[in-house]
Amino acid sequence: MLSDASKRRSLSGVTPLSYQRAAAPRAATLVYNALRDDIISLRRKPMDLLNEKELQAQFGVSRTPIREAILRLSDEGLVDVFPQSGTFVSRIPRRALYEAILVRKALEDTTVSIAVEKITPAGIRSLERNLVDLRVCVSDGDVAAFHVADNDFHRLISTIAGFPGIWEIIQQVKVHSDRYRLLTLPQEGRLMRVIEEHAAVIDCMKTGDKAGAAAAIGFHLGKLLGEVETAEIWDPDYFIEDAKSPSPSIDQKEKKP
């Protein structure tokens, strides 16, 4: 343990500047997490401007953690940085969206098959409680809470299978598909269709039908693949063909605050 004298010497060497430098990485992480959640939840929509000075005021931090957070978001494809124009929330790249759903489908086909072999009465009860939660969200008209409960359903299957790490991998690849889901969930009848598709998965798991469960989860996620592949009309304010976005036009810049 440090002596009192050593502690005093150690503390005396911490200048305001060195303290700020030590705190900056943590501040950057906090800003990154908040902005990432805002972008995925669509509180910040595609092509919204991220103004550095406004962000500094909002989070009460210096420019450095803001820039570090933006760099991390840029690496994930969630923001586009244009030196002469500013930083904008990225549009959803259609190609990356398709690939993310494809990867997720492949992983969940495997996970649900394993989960069928390991399912217990307690596991069935947890999945059925999740269905109840989803129905409550529909009754309340709470799309954001529905999305969270929807994710919980898929996470539970990975946990039942004994591979929670697979869900962590899925979390990493489904950033853009989450944004897409939150855009499309409010469509009429969509929430109830999701519940029906989840119920079909559970029914197969109850009877030990591995092939049926995999087919049911494949149908559930495959419908998203079909939408992304065949849709002909995509709002250019929200979607782009791939992640290589052109610089925003003057009109786009002027309509943002």
Tab-separated table of C-alpha atoms in Angstrom, residues 69-253:
chain	number	residue	atom	x	y	z
A	69	ALA	CA	-16.831	9.080	-30.446
A	70	ILE	CA	-17.581	10.211	-33.996
A	71	LEU	CA	-14.549	8.305	-35.316
A	72	ARG	CA	-15.816	5.117	-33.665
A	73	LEU	CA	-19.277	5.648	-35.124
A	74	SER	CA	-17.728	6.285	-38.525
A	75	ASP	CA	-15.798	3.001	-38.281
A	76	GLU	CA	-19.137	1.228	-37.697
A	77	GLY	CA	-20.723	2.941	-40.690
A	78	LEU	CA	-23.207	4.842	-38.536
A	79	VAL	CA	-22.022	8.331	-39.454
A	80	ASP	CA	-20.498	9.885	-42.555
A	81	VAL	CA	-17.851	12.563	-42.092
A	82	PHE	CA	-17.510	15.074	-44.934
A	83	PRO	CA	-14.665	17.564	-44.261
A	84	GLN	CA	-16.280	20.396	-46.226
A	85	SER	CA	-19.856	19.711	-45.162
A	86	GLY	CA	-20.033	18.229	-41.666
A	87	THR	CA	-20.873	14.953	-39.969
A	88	PHE	CA	-24.179	13.264	-40.768
A	89	VAL	CA	-25.967	10.172	-39.508
A	90	SER	CA	-25.444	7.637	-42.277
A	91	ARG	CA	-28.217	6.321	-44.429
A	92	ILE	CA	-28.898	2.588	-44.119
A	93	PRO	CA	-26.778	0.734	-46.711
A	94	ARG	CA	-29.036	-1.761	-48.430
A	95	ARG	CA	-26.226	-4.185	-49.286
A	96	ALA	CA	-24.842	-4.245	-45.736
A	97	LEU	CA	-28.383	-4.650	-44.413
A	98	TYR	CA	-28.936	-7.730	-46.595
A	99	GLU	CA	-25.598	-9.242	-45.536
A	100	ALA	CA	-26.320	-8.638	-41.839
A	101	ILE	CA	-29.690	-10.401	-42.036
A	102	LEU	CA	-28.115	-13.264	-44.011
A	103	VAL	CA	-25.425	-13.773	-41.342
A	104	ARG	CA	-27.982	-13.553	-38.554
A	105	LYS	CA	-30.266	-16.098	-40.228
A	106	ALA	CA	-27.415	-18.594	-40.622
A	107	LEU	CA	-26.417	-18.257	-36.974
A	108	GLU	CA	-29.953	-18.455	-35.605
A	109	ASP	CA	-30.856	-21.472	-37.738
A	110	THR	CA	-28.044	-23.295	-35.935
A	111	THR	CA	-28.779	-21.873	-32.492
A	112	VAL	CA	-32.465	-22.761	-32.447
A	113	SER	CA	-31.694	-26.349	-33.546
A	114	ILE	CA	-29.330	-26.745	-30.587
A	115	ALA	CA	-31.840	-25.053	-28.271
A	116	VAL	CA	-34.485	-27.653	-29.172
A	117	GLU	CA	-32.162	-30.374	-27.858
A	118	LYS	CA	-31.546	-28.530	-24.581
A	119	ILE	CA	-34.933	-26.923	-23.920
A	120	THR	CA	-36.403	-27.351	-20.440
A	121	PRO	CA	-39.849	-26.502	-19.044
A	122	ALA	CA	-38.281	-23.375	-17.524
A	123	GLY	CA	-36.936	-22.385	-20.926
A	124	ILE	CA	-40.360	-22.813	-22.508
A	125	ARG	CA	-41.900	-20.677	-19.765
A	126	SER	CA	-39.366	-17.901	-20.353
A	127	LEU	CA	-40.148	-17.855	-24.073
A	128	GLU	CA	-43.893	-17.846	-23.428
A	129	ARG	CA	-43.526	-14.975	-20.947
A	130	ASN	CA	-41.743	-13.115	-23.705
A	131	LEU	CA	-44.790	-13.600	-25.961
A	132	VAL	CA	-46.920	-12.047	-23.231
A	133	ASP	CA	-44.502	-9.099	-23.038
A	134	LEU	CA	-44.747	-8.620	-26.798
A	135	ARG	CA	-48.551	-8.593	-26.678
A	136	VAL	CA	-48.479	-6.003	-23.889
A	137	CYS	CA	-46.236	-3.817	-26.043
A	138	VAL	CA	-48.762	-4.076	-28.885
A	139	SER	CA	-51.608	-3.137	-26.540
A	140	ASP	CA	-49.602	-0.161	-25.293
A	141	GLY	CA	-48.582	0.868	-28.811
A	142	ASP	CA	-44.951	0.914	-27.654
A	143	VAL	CA	-42.855	0.010	-30.693
A	144	ALA	CA	-39.521	0.717	-28.976
A	145	ALA	CA	-40.358	-1.642	-26.091
A	146	PHE	CA	-41.578	-4.233	-28.611
A	147	HIS	CA	-38.206	-4.097	-30.357
A	148	VAL	CA	-36.413	-4.695	-27.047
A	149	ALA	CA	-38.674	-7.651	-26.193
A	150	ASP	CA	-38.220	-9.010	-29.732
A	151	ASN	CA	-34.460	-8.987	-29.230
A	152	ASP	CA	-34.931	-10.684	-25.849
A	153	PHE	CA	-36.736	-13.564	-27.555
A	154	HIS	CA	-33.791	-14.256	-29.841
A	155	ARG	CA	-31.288	-13.779	-27.005
A	156	LEU	CA	-33.192	-16.298	-24.906
A	157	ILE	CA	-32.866	-18.921	-27.639
A	158	SER	CA	-29.073	-18.456	-27.692
A	159	THR	CA	-28.988	-18.733	-23.903
A	160	ILE	CA	-31.121	-21.894	-23.913
A	161	ALA	CA	-28.792	-23.381	-26.531
A	162	GLY	CA	-25.882	-22.712	-24.181
A	163	PHE	CA	-24.200	-20.282	-26.558
A	164	PRO	CA	-24.958	-16.739	-25.356
A	165	GLY	CA	-21.820	-15.595	-27.141
A	166	ILE	CA	-23.532	-16.242	-30.473
A	167	TRP	CA	-26.061	-13.547	-29.614
A	168	GLU	CA	-23.184	-11.179	-28.868
A	169	ILE	CA	-21.827	-11.837	-32.372
A	170	ILE	CA	-25.281	-11.223	-33.839
A	171	GLN	CA	-25.492	-7.951	-31.902
A	172	GLN	CA	-22.335	-6.777	-33.637
A	173	VAL	CA	-23.600	-7.442	-37.162
A	174	LYS	CA	-27.217	-6.333	-36.850
A	175	VAL	CA	-26.744	-2.605	-36.283
A	176	HIS	CA	-28.266	-1.569	-39.615
A	177	SER	CA	-30.980	-4.243	-39.462
A	178	ASP	CA	-32.083	-2.809	-36.104
A	179	ARG	CA	-32.481	0.593	-37.728
A	180	TYR	CA	-34.448	-0.995	-40.561
A	181	ARG	CA	-36.665	-2.906	-38.120
A	182	LEU	CA	-37.538	0.224	-36.170
A	183	LEU	CA	-38.498	1.936	-39.410
A	184	THR	CA	-40.760	-0.912	-40.510
A	185	LEU	CA	-42.266	-2.204	-37.237
A	186	PRO	CA	-44.959	0.518	-37.143
A	187	GLN	CA	-46.460	-0.846	-40.383
A	188	GLU	CA	-50.024	-2.016	-39.857
A	189	GLY	CA	-50.249	-5.636	-38.727
A	190	ARG	CA	-46.490	-6.161	-38.564
A	191	LEU	CA	-46.214	-6.491	-34.785
A	192	MET	CA	-48.850	-9.223	-34.643
A	193	ARG	CA	-47.155	-11.082	-37.493
A	194	VAL	CA	-43.908	-11.083	-35.514
A	195	ILE	CA	-45.734	-12.532	-32.498
A	196	GLU	CA	-47.321	-15.256	-34.637
A	197	GLU	CA	-43.920	-16.160	-36.107
A	198	HIS	CA	-42.344	-16.329	-32.635
A	199	ALA	CA	-45.225	-18.530	-31.434
A	200	ALA	CA	-44.571	-20.920	-34.324
A	201	VAL	CA	-40.933	-21.260	-33.236
A	202	ILE	CA	-41.989	-21.999	-29.650
A	203	ASP	CA	-44.544	-24.612	-30.753
A	204	CYS	CA	-41.825	-26.515	-32.615
A	205	MET	CA	-39.446	-26.273	-29.662
A	206	LYS	CA	-42.124	-27.703	-27.350
A	207	THR	CA	-42.496	-30.813	-29.511
A	208	GLY	CA	-38.765	-31.271	-30.068
A	209	ASP	CA	-39.080	-30.550	-33.777
A	210	LYS	CA	-35.582	-29.328	-34.693
A	211	ALA	CA	-36.266	-29.071	-38.418
A	212	GLY	CA	-39.532	-27.278	-37.800
A	213	ALA	CA	-37.968	-24.793	-35.378
A	214	ALA	CA	-35.151	-24.028	-37.813
A	215	ALA	CA	-37.681	-23.609	-40.627
A	216	ALA	CA	-39.831	-21.327	-38.464
A	217	ILE	CA	-36.932	-19.080	-37.454
A	218	GLY	CA	-35.712	-19.161	-41.060
A	219	PHE	CA	-39.124	-18.044	-42.285
A	220	HIS	CA	-39.228	-15.304	-39.645
A	221	LEU	CA	-35.838	-13.849	-40.593
A	222	GLY	CA	-36.087	-14.830	-44.248
A	223	LYS	CA	-39.037	-12.507	-44.731
A	224	LEU	CA	-36.697	-9.620	-43.944
A	225	LEU	CA	-34.244	-10.913	-46.538
A	226	GLY	CA	-37.004	-11.044	-49.119
A	227	GLU	CA	-38.062	-7.487	-48.359
A	228	VAL	CA	-34.550	-6.132	-48.698
A	229	GLU	CA	-33.864	-8.090	-51.881
A	230	THR	CA	-37.080	-7.368	-53.762
A	231	ALA	CA	-38.225	-3.933	-52.616
A	232	GLU	CA	-38.123	-1.503	-55.507
A	233	ILE	CA	-38.886	1.764	-53.762
A	234	TRP	CA	-36.423	2.912	-51.104
A	235	ASP	CA	-36.609	6.371	-49.561
A	236	PRO	CA	-33.276	8.000	-50.548
A	237	ASP	CA	-33.380	10.039	-47.339
A	238	TYR	CA	-33.058	6.815	-45.358
A	239	PHE	CA	-31.400	4.217	-47.606
A	240	ILE	CA	-28.468	3.938	-49.957
A	241	GLU	CA	-27.416	1.047	-52.187
A	242	ASP	CA	-24.119	0.482	-50.365
A	243	ALA	CA	-21.994	2.123	-47.682
A	244	LYS	CA	-20.046	4.334	-50.120
A	245	SER	CA	-22.201	7.405	-49.771
A	246	PRO	CA	-21.765	10.387	-52.047
A	247	SER	CA	-21.227	13.747	-50.414
A	248	PRO	CA	-24.541	15.298	-49.310
A	249	SER	CA	-25.947	17.805	-51.734
A	250	ILE	CA	-26.379	21.491	-50.977
A	251	ASP	CA	-30.122	20.929	-50.673
A	252	GLN	CA	-29.603	18.175	-48.115
A	253	LYS	CA	-27.257	20.345	-46.067
